[in-house]
Amino acid sequence: MVLSEQVRPLSLALTEEHEMLLAAVRDFAQREIAPVAAEFDESGEFPLDTVRKMGAMGLMGIEMPEEYGGAGMDTLAHVLTMIEIAKADASHSTILSVNNSLYCNGILWFGTEAQKREWISPVASGEQVGAYSLTEPMSGSDAGNMASRAMLNDAGSHYIINGRKSWVTSAPYADRIVLFTMTAADNSPRPPHSDGGKNHRNITAFLIDTEQPGFSRGKTEPKLGIRASATSEIIFEDYHCPVENVLGSVGQGFKIAMTVLDAGRIGIAAQALGIAEAAYEAALIYAREREAFGAPIGSYQMIQQKIADMKTRIEAGRALIYQAVIAKERALASGGRYTTEASMAKLFCSEAAAFVTDEALQIHGGMGYSKEMPLERYYRDARITRIYEGTSEIQRMVIARRELGLR
Ligand code: CAA
């Protein structure tokens, strides 16, 4: 009896197109983003100029078909891009990831043709910024337990949305948002919480235009890391959303949210890997150059142990990401899920990023603790990868439940 699904052998090759993309993104990230990363981290300002440039390069909708304003590439292209952008600056990669994975994917996979044309194109091309809103002040990990609600009006033409959502990445600048909120189980014009059905089956996804009345933004979060990726609350007060802007079907919202998060988690794994690589490469240079007790510190075994452990975790993380990439492409081609692979990649890479950034900072000693060097920023930026798009605890829960056949 096969108890646990075997991991299939890896076969992933970079095409010429991938190589060209990688070279272009690496050059852009190091030339245009890395030099301003510390400044934007310090000010907490949203880097709109460089975000627009990422859009012009096709990076804001890298996996979206060209007919919807995207670059028409695949998951591997997305992952390679995320690693390079995160290496230069994690904040930029967060904005990129949410735009691509959480906003565009949901519409591509669940939207009507008209919705794809209207809602993907401006965001995939980078003219507008997209966001994804699931979390609420009183529900984070328990995402299905929401207080916000949408009620159908008597005419059946609009949903009236009320409530407060929190921790919405890019919200202060987002033009469009995929929103998840409660609707009545029978889609009637009555409060959703009175029907007693299983909560997650009453969640519906809506396409939100942030220019419309009834939408406002709350406080911007003062964050430890990824400080240039603006995050805020959003508030709905009798926001009228036309029924045409329901994404998928009424009550399908939780499935949409989870399906999209599987893709997003691969992106966050790649982001974590990029941050880890940046810290590791800095540590490698420092270990070669810095001398103590008459020799480069890299000649001492205690530093060598750190280098070996950092490198091993980075490469193990990359293998898990590539495995998730293959699983996702397979699922897109022939159905099925890649939930376990995505969660394993996200769990391992985010934990590895915490380890690597900490050890890299330690190798730098006092210099690592100083804002004169980027180590302390890598250390702060890595921290969020163990929290957003599902905490490490949630990833473990997802992996174990699927292994045990509980979901
Ligand atoms: N794909 C498709 N369907 C899925 C799924 C997936 N990955 N995961 C669950 N489902 C389905 C289940 O099959 C089930 O379907 P049925 O109704 O047919 O039975 C349904 O969803 C409910 O599943 P569960 O019973 O497993 O749901 P749960 O309430 O126990 O919660 C959870 C599951 C995995 C804990 C989920 O709540 C979760 O992922 N929580 C973390 C939320 C999260 O990641 N938040 C981050 C928000 S985004 C962000 O970070 C901000 C940003 O901008 C970067």
Short mmCIF file of C-alpha atoms and ligand atoms in Angstrom, two decimals:
data_model
loop_
_atom_site.label_atom_id
_atom_site.label_comp_id
_atom_site.label_asym_id
_atom_site.label_seq_id
_atom_site.Cartn_x
_atom_site.Cartn_y
_atom_site.Cartn_z
CA MET A 1 0.00 0.00 0.00
CA VAL A 2 1.32 3.45 -0.90
CA LEU A 3 0.86 5.63 2.14
CA SER A 4 2.36 8.88 0.99
CA GLU A 5 2.43 10.12 -2.58
CA GLN A 6 5.93 9.76 -3.93
CA VAL A 7 7.75 12.80 -5.15
CA ARG A 8 8.40 12.26 -8.85
CA PRO A 9 11.88 12.84 -10.26
CA LEU A 10 12.61 16.37 -11.28
CA SER A 11 12.86 17.31 -14.91
CA LEU A 12 13.00 21.00 -15.43
CA ALA A 13 15.06 22.73 -18.05
CA LEU A 14 15.41 26.40 -18.76
CA THR A 15 14.50 27.24 -22.34
CA GLU A 16 16.30 29.94 -24.29
CA GLU A 17 13.36 32.23 -23.47
CA HIS A 18 13.85 31.57 -19.74
CA GLU A 19 17.57 32.29 -20.01
CA MET A 20 16.88 35.58 -21.79
CA LEU A 21 14.27 36.55 -19.24
CA LEU A 22 16.60 35.67 -16.37
CA ALA A 23 19.42 37.79 -17.78
CA ALA A 24 17.09 40.75 -18.42
CA VAL A 25 15.43 40.60 -14.99
CA ARG A 26 18.75 40.16 -13.18
CA ASP A 27 20.21 43.15 -14.98
CA PHE A 28 17.13 45.31 -14.35
CA ALA A 29 16.87 44.30 -10.68
CA GLN A 30 20.52 45.03 -9.94
CA ARG A 31 20.65 48.23 -11.97
CA GLU A 32 17.29 49.83 -11.14
CA ILE A 33 15.99 48.28 -7.92
CA ALA A 34 18.97 47.32 -5.73
CA PRO A 35 20.38 50.88 -5.60
CA VAL A 36 17.09 52.35 -4.29
CA ALA A 37 16.03 49.49 -2.01
CA ALA A 38 17.49 50.91 1.22
CA GLU A 39 16.01 54.35 0.55
CA PHE A 40 12.50 52.95 0.00
CA ASP A 41 12.86 50.71 3.04
CA GLU A 42 13.73 53.74 5.14
CA SER A 43 10.93 55.98 3.82
CA GLY A 44 8.31 53.26 3.49
CA GLU A 45 7.25 54.90 0.24
CA PHE A 46 5.60 52.75 -2.46
CA PRO A 47 8.07 52.44 -5.40
CA LEU A 48 5.60 53.32 -8.13
CA ASP A 49 8.26 54.23 -10.73
CA THR A 50 10.06 50.92 -10.62
CA VAL A 51 6.75 49.04 -10.37
CA ARG A 52 5.67 50.72 -13.62
CA LYS A 53 9.00 49.71 -15.17
CA MET A 54 8.41 46.10 -14.10
CA GLY A 55 5.05 46.43 -15.85
CA ALA A 56 6.68 47.71 -19.03
CA MET A 57 8.95 44.63 -19.00
CA GLY A 58 5.91 42.34 -18.76
CA LEU A 59 6.72 41.23 -15.23
CA MET A 60 3.44 42.31 -13.60
CA GLY A 61 1.46 39.68 -15.52
CA ILE A 62 4.16 37.27 -16.47
CA GLU A 63 1.93 34.19 -16.67
CA MET A 64 -1.06 35.96 -18.18
CA PRO A 65 -1.79 35.28 -21.85
CA GLU A 66 -0.68 38.08 -24.16
CA GLU A 67 -4.30 38.70 -25.24
CA TYR A 68 -4.98 39.84 -21.65
CA GLY A 69 -1.98 42.13 -21.45
CA GLY A 70 0.45 39.58 -19.99
CA ALA A 71 3.79 38.15 -21.07
CA GLY A 72 2.37 34.69 -21.83
CA MET A 73 5.09 32.82 -19.95
CA ASP A 74 4.94 29.98 -17.42
CA THR A 75 5.38 29.27 -13.70
CA LEU A 76 9.11 28.76 -14.05
CA ALA A 77 9.40 32.25 -15.57
CA HIS A 78 7.45 33.64 -12.63
CA VAL A 79 9.68 31.88 -10.12
CA LEU A 80 12.92 32.96 -11.80
CA THR A 81 11.64 36.54 -11.84
CA MET A 82 10.58 36.46 -8.20
CA ILE A 83 13.99 35.19 -7.08
CA GLU A 84 15.88 37.92 -8.95
CA ILE A 85 13.58 40.76 -7.90
CA ALA A 86 13.58 39.59 -4.25
CA LYS A 87 17.36 39.41 -4.31
CA ALA A 88 17.41 43.11 -5.12
CA ASP A 89 14.46 44.09 -2.93
CA ALA A 90 11.81 41.98 -1.21
CA SER A 91 9.21 44.79 -1.25
CA HIS A 92 9.19 44.92 -5.05
CA SER A 93 8.78 41.15 -5.20
CA THR A 94 5.78 41.27 -2.84
CA ILE A 95 4.01 43.77 -5.09
CA LEU A 96 4.87 41.67 -8.13
CA SER A 97 3.72 38.43 -6.53
CA VAL A 98 0.33 39.73 -5.42
CA ASN A 99 -0.32 41.29 -8.83
CA ASN A 100 0.55 38.08 -10.68
CA SER A 101 -0.43 35.20 -8.44
CA LEU A 102 -3.19 36.44 -6.21
CA TYR A 103 -4.97 39.01 -8.39
CA CYS A 104 -4.53 37.90 -12.03
CA ASN A 105 -4.62 34.12 -11.57
CA GLY A 106 -8.01 34.13 -9.88
CA ILE A 107 -9.59 36.02 -12.76
CA LEU A 108 -7.83 33.93 -15.40
CA TRP A 109 -8.96 30.66 -13.82
CA PHE A 110 -12.46 31.61 -12.69
CA GLY A 111 -13.48 34.73 -14.66
CA THR A 112 -15.73 35.06 -17.69
CA GLU A 113 -14.21 36.15 -20.99
CA ALA A 114 -15.54 39.69 -20.45
CA GLN A 115 -14.07 39.81 -16.93
CA LYS A 116 -10.67 38.63 -18.18
CA ARG A 117 -10.56 41.37 -20.79
CA GLU A 118 -11.74 44.10 -18.47
CA TRP A 119 -10.02 43.12 -15.21
CA ILE A 120 -6.78 41.36 -16.12
CA SER A 121 -5.41 43.52 -18.92
CA PRO A 122 -4.78 46.84 -17.11
CA VAL A 123 -3.21 45.06 -14.13
CA ALA A 124 -1.17 42.46 -16.04
CA SER A 125 0.28 45.21 -18.20
CA GLY A 126 1.27 47.15 -15.08
CA GLU A 127 -0.81 50.27 -15.84
CA GLN A 128 -2.82 49.56 -12.70
CA VAL A 129 -2.06 47.80 -9.43
CA GLY A 130 -4.02 44.74 -8.28
CA ALA A 131 -4.65 43.38 -4.78
CA TYR A 132 -6.27 40.38 -3.07
CA SER A 133 -8.30 40.72 0.08
CA LEU A 134 -9.08 37.72 2.28
CA THR A 135 -7.93 38.58 5.82
CA GLU A 136 -10.06 40.47 8.33
CA PRO A 137 -9.22 42.03 11.68
CA MET A 138 -10.64 38.97 13.48
CA SER A 139 -9.74 36.25 10.95
CA GLY A 140 -6.32 35.46 9.54
CA SER A 141 -5.39 31.78 9.59
CA ASP A 142 -9.05 30.81 9.98
CA ALA A 143 -9.79 32.45 6.66
CA GLY A 144 -13.29 31.03 6.27
CA ASN A 145 -14.59 32.82 9.35
CA MET A 146 -15.52 36.28 8.08
CA ALA A 147 -17.58 39.16 9.43
CA SER A 148 -17.77 41.28 6.26
CA ARG A 149 -20.77 40.61 4.08
CA ALA A 150 -22.43 41.21 0.72
CA MET A 151 -26.21 41.28 0.39
CA LEU A 152 -28.05 41.13 -2.89
CA ASN A 153 -30.35 44.16 -3.37
CA ASP A 154 -34.06 43.69 -3.96
CA ALA A 155 -33.71 44.33 -7.68
CA GLY A 156 -31.07 41.58 -7.91
CA SER A 157 -28.72 43.93 -9.75
CA HIS A 158 -26.11 44.71 -7.09
CA TYR A 159 -24.51 43.38 -3.96
CA ILE A 160 -24.24 45.84 -1.11
CA ILE A 161 -20.92 45.19 0.60
CA ASN A 162 -20.11 46.20 4.16
CA GLY A 163 -17.17 45.40 6.38
CA ARG A 164 -13.52 45.86 7.05
CA LYS A 165 -10.63 43.84 5.61
CA SER A 166 -7.07 44.00 6.86
CA TRP A 167 -3.47 43.32 5.83
CA VAL A 168 -4.21 43.95 2.17
CA THR A 169 -0.91 44.10 0.28
CA SER A 170 -0.69 47.08 -2.13
CA ALA A 171 -4.11 48.34 -0.99
CA PRO A 172 -3.05 51.99 -0.59
CA TYR A 173 -2.26 52.04 -4.34
CA ALA A 174 -4.53 49.30 -5.68
CA ASP A 175 -6.90 50.23 -8.48
CA ARG A 176 -8.59 46.84 -8.46
CA ILE A 177 -9.08 44.17 -5.83
CA VAL A 178 -10.29 40.58 -5.74
CA LEU A 179 -12.36 40.58 -2.56
CA PHE A 180 -13.68 37.62 -0.57
CA THR A 181 -16.72 38.17 1.61
CA MET A 182 -19.78 36.39 2.96
CA THR A 183 -23.03 36.08 1.01
CA ALA A 184 -26.26 34.39 2.12
CA ALA A 185 -26.31 30.64 1.44
CA ASP A 186 -29.36 30.96 -0.80
CA ASN A 187 -28.05 34.24 -2.25
CA SER A 188 -31.15 35.98 -0.90
CA PRO A 189 -31.18 39.58 0.28
CA ARG A 190 -30.72 38.69 3.93
CA PRO A 191 -27.77 38.69 6.31
CA PRO A 192 -25.42 35.80 5.55
CA HIS A 193 -24.89 34.74 9.15
CA SER A 194 -28.50 33.85 9.77
CA ASP A 195 -28.62 30.81 7.51
CA GLY A 196 -26.51 28.48 9.63
CA GLY A 197 -24.75 26.85 6.66
CA LYS A 198 -21.05 25.92 6.70
CA ASN A 199 -19.34 29.28 6.60
CA HIS A 200 -16.78 28.72 3.87
CA ARG A 201 -19.49 27.66 1.39
CA ASN A 202 -21.07 31.10 1.79
CA ILE A 203 -18.01 33.03 0.72
CA THR A 204 -18.12 34.74 -2.66
CA ALA A 205 -15.39 36.51 -4.63
CA PHE A 206 -16.05 39.99 -6.03
CA LEU A 207 -14.14 42.22 -8.43
CA ILE A 208 -13.76 45.62 -6.82
CA ASP A 209 -13.07 48.94 -8.50
CA THR A 210 -11.52 51.11 -5.80
CA GLU A 211 -12.70 54.32 -7.51
CA GLN A 212 -16.33 53.59 -6.69
CA PRO A 213 -18.17 55.18 -3.74
CA GLY A 214 -18.37 53.14 -0.57
CA PHE A 215 -14.74 52.07 -0.78
CA SER A 216 -12.07 53.62 1.43
CA ARG A 217 -8.68 52.79 2.83
CA GLY A 218 -7.85 52.53 6.51
CA LYS A 219 -4.56 52.92 8.27
CA THR A 220 -1.38 51.84 6.53
CA GLU A 221 0.47 49.26 8.62
CA PRO A 222 3.82 50.33 10.05
CA LYS A 223 5.79 47.16 9.37
CA LEU A 224 9.02 45.51 10.49
CA GLY A 225 10.02 44.53 6.94
CA ILE A 226 8.97 44.79 3.28
CA ARG A 227 8.31 48.39 4.28
CA ALA A 228 7.99 49.73 0.72
CA SER A 229 5.17 47.34 -0.12
CA ALA A 230 2.28 49.34 1.27
CA THR A 231 -0.26 47.37 3.31
CA SER A 232 -3.50 48.72 4.69
CA GLU A 233 -7.02 48.02 5.80
CA ILE A 234 -9.84 48.54 3.34
CA ILE A 235 -13.34 49.55 4.34
CA PHE A 236 -16.65 48.92 2.59
CA GLU A 237 -19.64 51.07 3.51
CA ASP A 238 -22.66 50.25 1.35
CA TYR A 239 -20.39 49.65 -1.63
CA HIS A 240 -22.58 48.73 -4.64
CA CYS A 241 -21.00 45.92 -6.63
CA PRO A 242 -22.81 44.95 -9.85
CA VAL A 243 -23.73 41.24 -10.08
CA GLU A 244 -21.57 41.05 -13.24
CA ASN A 245 -18.58 41.50 -10.94
CA VAL A 246 -19.09 38.25 -9.05
CA LEU A 247 -16.02 36.13 -9.79
CA GLY A 248 -16.89 32.47 -10.33
CA SER A 249 -20.20 31.47 -8.78
CA VAL A 250 -21.86 32.61 -5.57
CA GLY A 251 -20.47 30.51 -2.70
CA GLN A 252 -17.36 29.47 -4.65
CA GLY A 253 -15.18 32.17 -3.09
CA PHE A 254 -13.31 30.04 -0.56
CA LYS A 255 -12.25 27.54 -3.24
CA ILE A 256 -11.08 30.41 -5.42
CA ALA A 257 -9.14 31.93 -2.52
CA MET A 258 -7.44 28.61 -1.70
CA THR A 259 -6.71 27.66 -5.33
CA VAL A 260 -5.06 31.02 -5.90
CA LEU A 261 -3.09 30.78 -2.66
CA ASP A 262 -1.54 27.50 -3.83
CA ALA A 263 0.00 29.45 -6.71
CA GLY A 264 0.87 32.40 -4.49
CA ARG A 265 2.72 30.18 -2.03
CA ILE A 266 5.14 29.07 -4.75
CA GLY A 267 5.84 32.75 -5.42
CA ILE A 268 6.50 33.43 -1.73
CA ALA A 269 8.84 30.43 -1.60
CA ALA A 270 10.76 32.01 -4.49
CA GLN A 271 10.76 35.36 -2.74
CA ALA A 272 12.19 33.78 0.42
CA LEU A 273 14.84 32.03 -1.67
CA GLY A 274 15.81 35.32 -3.32
CA ILE A 275 16.22 37.07 0.04
CA ALA A 276 18.24 34.11 1.34
CA GLU A 277 20.50 34.13 -1.73
CA ALA A 278 21.19 37.85 -1.36
CA ALA A 279 22.18 37.39 2.29
CA TYR A 280 24.23 34.29 1.52
CA GLU A 281 26.20 35.93 -1.30
CA ALA A 282 26.99 38.91 0.94
CA ALA A 283 28.21 36.51 3.65
CA LEU A 284 30.35 34.62 1.16
CA ILE A 285 32.12 37.79 0.05
CA TYR A 286 32.58 38.91 3.63
CA ALA A 287 33.94 35.51 4.73
CA ARG A 288 36.55 35.67 1.96
CA GLU A 289 37.61 39.26 2.64
CA ARG A 290 37.31 39.89 6.37
CA GLU A 291 40.35 38.85 8.36
CA ALA A 292 40.53 37.91 12.04
CA PHE A 293 43.41 36.36 13.98
CA GLY A 294 45.60 36.75 10.91
CA ALA A 295 43.44 34.91 8.36
CA PRO A 296 40.16 35.36 6.38
CA ILE A 297 37.29 34.34 8.63
CA GLY A 298 36.15 31.87 5.93
CA SER A 299 39.21 29.76 6.76
CA TYR A 300 37.77 28.92 10.18
CA GLN A 301 35.58 25.86 10.59
CA MET A 302 32.85 27.63 12.54
CA ILE A 303 32.26 29.99 9.59
CA GLN A 304 32.60 27.11 7.12
CA GLN A 305 29.85 25.24 8.94
CA LYS A 306 27.55 28.22 8.54
CA ILE A 307 28.40 28.53 4.83
CA ALA A 308 27.75 24.83 4.24
CA ASP A 309 24.44 24.86 6.12
CA MET A 310 23.25 28.03 4.36
CA LYS A 311 24.13 26.74 0.90
CA THR A 312 22.53 23.35 1.54
CA ARG A 313 19.25 24.92 2.67
CA ILE A 314 19.19 27.28 -0.31
CA GLU A 315 19.65 24.44 -2.79
CA ALA A 316 17.16 22.17 -0.99
CA GLY A 317 14.68 25.06 -1.14
CA ARG A 318 15.29 25.54 -4.85
CA ALA A 319 14.62 21.84 -5.47
CA LEU A 320 11.31 22.09 -3.59
CA ILE A 321 10.35 25.17 -5.60
CA TYR A 322 11.16 23.43 -8.88
CA GLN A 323 9.16 20.41 -7.77
CA ALA A 324 6.20 22.70 -7.02
CA VAL A 325 6.62 24.38 -10.42
CA ILE A 326 6.42 21.00 -12.16
CA ALA A 327 3.43 19.96 -10.05
CA LYS A 328 1.62 23.20 -10.87
CA GLU A 329 2.25 22.95 -14.61
CA ARG A 330 1.08 19.33 -14.53
CA ALA A 331 -2.08 20.35 -12.65
CA LEU A 332 -2.78 23.20 -15.07
CA ALA A 333 -2.42 20.82 -18.02
CA SER A 334 -4.38 17.87 -16.70
CA GLY A 335 -6.18 18.84 -13.51
CA GLY A 336 -5.49 17.93 -9.92
CA ARG A 337 -3.90 19.92 -7.14
CA TYR A 338 -0.38 20.89 -6.15
CA THR A 339 -1.30 22.05 -2.65
CA THR A 340 1.24 19.85 -0.85
CA GLU A 341 4.13 20.78 -3.13
CA ALA A 342 3.33 24.49 -2.85
CA SER A 343 3.03 24.36 0.93
CA MET A 344 6.25 22.36 1.32
CA ALA A 345 8.17 24.83 -0.84
CA LYS A 346 6.76 27.80 1.06
CA LEU A 347 7.34 26.24 4.47
CA PHE A 348 10.90 25.16 3.78
CA CYS A 349 12.05 28.27 1.91
CA SER A 350 10.61 30.73 4.42
CA GLU A 351 12.21 28.86 7.33
CA ALA A 352 15.46 28.61 5.35
CA ALA A 353 15.37 32.37 4.69
CA ALA A 354 15.08 33.00 8.43
CA PHE A 355 18.07 30.73 9.07
CA VAL A 356 20.22 32.08 6.25
CA THR A 357 19.60 35.77 6.92
CA ASP A 358 20.33 35.24 10.62
CA GLU A 359 23.56 33.36 9.96
CA ALA A 360 24.67 35.82 7.27
CA LEU A 361 24.12 38.67 9.71
CA GLN A 362 26.07 36.76 12.36
CA ILE A 363 29.02 36.27 10.00
CA HIS A 364 29.09 40.04 9.48
CA GLY A 365 29.10 40.66 13.24
CA GLY A 366 28.52 44.31 14.14
CA MET A 367 28.57 45.32 10.47
CA GLY A 368 25.59 43.04 9.86
CA TYR A 369 23.64 44.83 12.58
CA SER A 370 24.30 48.23 11.06
CA LYS A 371 22.03 49.94 8.53
CA GLU A 372 25.20 50.69 6.55
CA MET A 373 24.83 47.20 5.08
CA PRO A 374 21.73 45.45 3.68
CA LEU A 375 21.98 42.44 6.04
CA GLU A 376 19.61 43.80 8.66
CA ARG A 377 17.06 44.57 5.90
CA TYR A 378 17.28 41.02 4.55
CA TYR A 379 16.80 39.74 8.11
CA ARG A 380 13.70 41.93 8.64
CA ASP A 381 12.27 41.27 5.15
CA ALA A 382 12.62 37.50 5.48
CA ARG A 383 10.42 37.44 8.60
CA ILE A 384 7.11 38.03 6.79
CA THR A 385 7.58 34.98 4.55
CA ARG A 386 6.85 32.75 7.55
CA ILE A 387 3.59 34.63 8.14
CA TYR A 388 1.79 35.81 5.03
CA GLU A 389 -0.03 33.61 2.50
CA GLY A 390 -0.39 31.16 5.37
CA THR A 391 1.90 30.92 8.39
CA SER A 392 4.44 28.11 8.72
CA GLU A 393 2.00 26.50 11.17
CA ILE A 394 -0.77 26.59 8.53
CA GLN A 395 1.56 25.11 5.88
CA ARG A 396 2.36 22.23 8.27
CA MET A 397 -1.35 21.74 8.89
CA VAL A 398 -2.09 21.68 5.15
CA ILE A 399 0.72 19.20 4.40
CA ALA A 400 -0.14 16.88 7.30
CA ARG A 401 -3.89 16.90 6.62
CA ARG A 402 -3.31 15.89 3.02
CA GLU A 403 -0.77 13.22 3.99
CA LEU A 404 -3.20 11.80 6.53
CA GLY A 405 -6.08 11.90 4.04
CA LEU A 406 -8.05 14.28 6.23
CA ARG A 407 -8.71 16.73 3.35
N1 CAA B 1 -7.50 24.16 -3.29
C1 CAA B 1 -8.80 23.93 -3.57
N2 CAA B 1 -9.76 23.76 -2.60
C2 CAA B 1 -9.34 23.83 -1.32
C3 CAA B 1 -7.98 24.07 -0.97
C4 CAA B 1 -7.05 24.24 -2.02
N3 CAA B 1 -5.78 24.45 -1.77
N4 CAA B 1 -7.88 24.09 0.37
C5 CAA B 1 -9.12 23.86 0.86
N5 CAA B 1 -9.99 23.70 -0.18
C6 CAA B 1 -11.41 23.43 -0.09
C7 CAA B 1 -11.66 22.10 0.62
O1 CAA B 1 -11.61 21.03 -0.30
C8 CAA B 1 -13.05 22.30 1.20
O2 CAA B 1 -13.97 22.10 0.16
P1 CAA B 1 -15.49 21.56 0.41
O3 CAA B 1 -16.30 22.75 0.77
O4 CAA B 1 -15.89 21.01 -0.93
O5 CAA B 1 -15.42 20.54 1.50
C9 CAA B 1 -13.05 23.75 1.55
O6 CAA B 1 -12.04 24.39 0.75
C10 CAA B 1 -12.75 24.02 3.01
O7 CAA B 1 -11.50 23.40 3.31
P2 CAA B 1 -11.05 23.12 4.80
O8 CAA B 1 -12.17 22.39 5.50
O9 CAA B 1 -9.71 22.50 4.74
O10 CAA B 1 -11.00 24.60 5.38
P3 CAA B 1 -10.51 25.12 6.77
O11 CAA B 1 -11.51 26.10 7.24
O12 CAA B 1 -10.15 23.99 7.68
O13 CAA B 1 -9.20 25.98 6.38
C11 CAA B 1 -6.94 26.39 5.76
C12 CAA B 1 -8.20 25.52 5.61
C13 CAA B 1 -5.90 25.67 4.92
C14 CAA B 1 -6.48 26.51 7.17
C15 CAA B 1 -7.22 27.80 5.17
O14 CAA B 1 -8.14 28.50 5.98
C16 CAA B 1 -5.94 28.61 5.03
O15 CAA B 1 -5.21 28.45 4.06
N6 CAA B 1 -5.68 29.55 5.97
C17 CAA B 1 -4.59 30.50 5.82
C18 CAA B 1 -5.09 31.70 5.08
C19 CAA B 1 -4.00 32.46 4.40
O16 CAA B 1 -3.10 31.89 3.80
N7 CAA B 1 -4.11 33.78 4.45
C20 CAA B 1 -3.22 34.62 3.79
C21 CAA B 1 -3.98 35.70 3.11
S1 CAA B 1 -3.24 36.43 1.70
C22 CAA B 1 -1.97 37.33 2.31
O17 CAA B 1 -1.16 36.85 2.99
C23 CAA B 1 -1.90 38.75 1.99
C24 CAA B 1 -1.09 39.17 0.90
O18 CAA B 1 -1.53 40.07 0.26
C25 CAA B 1 0.25 38.63 0.55
#
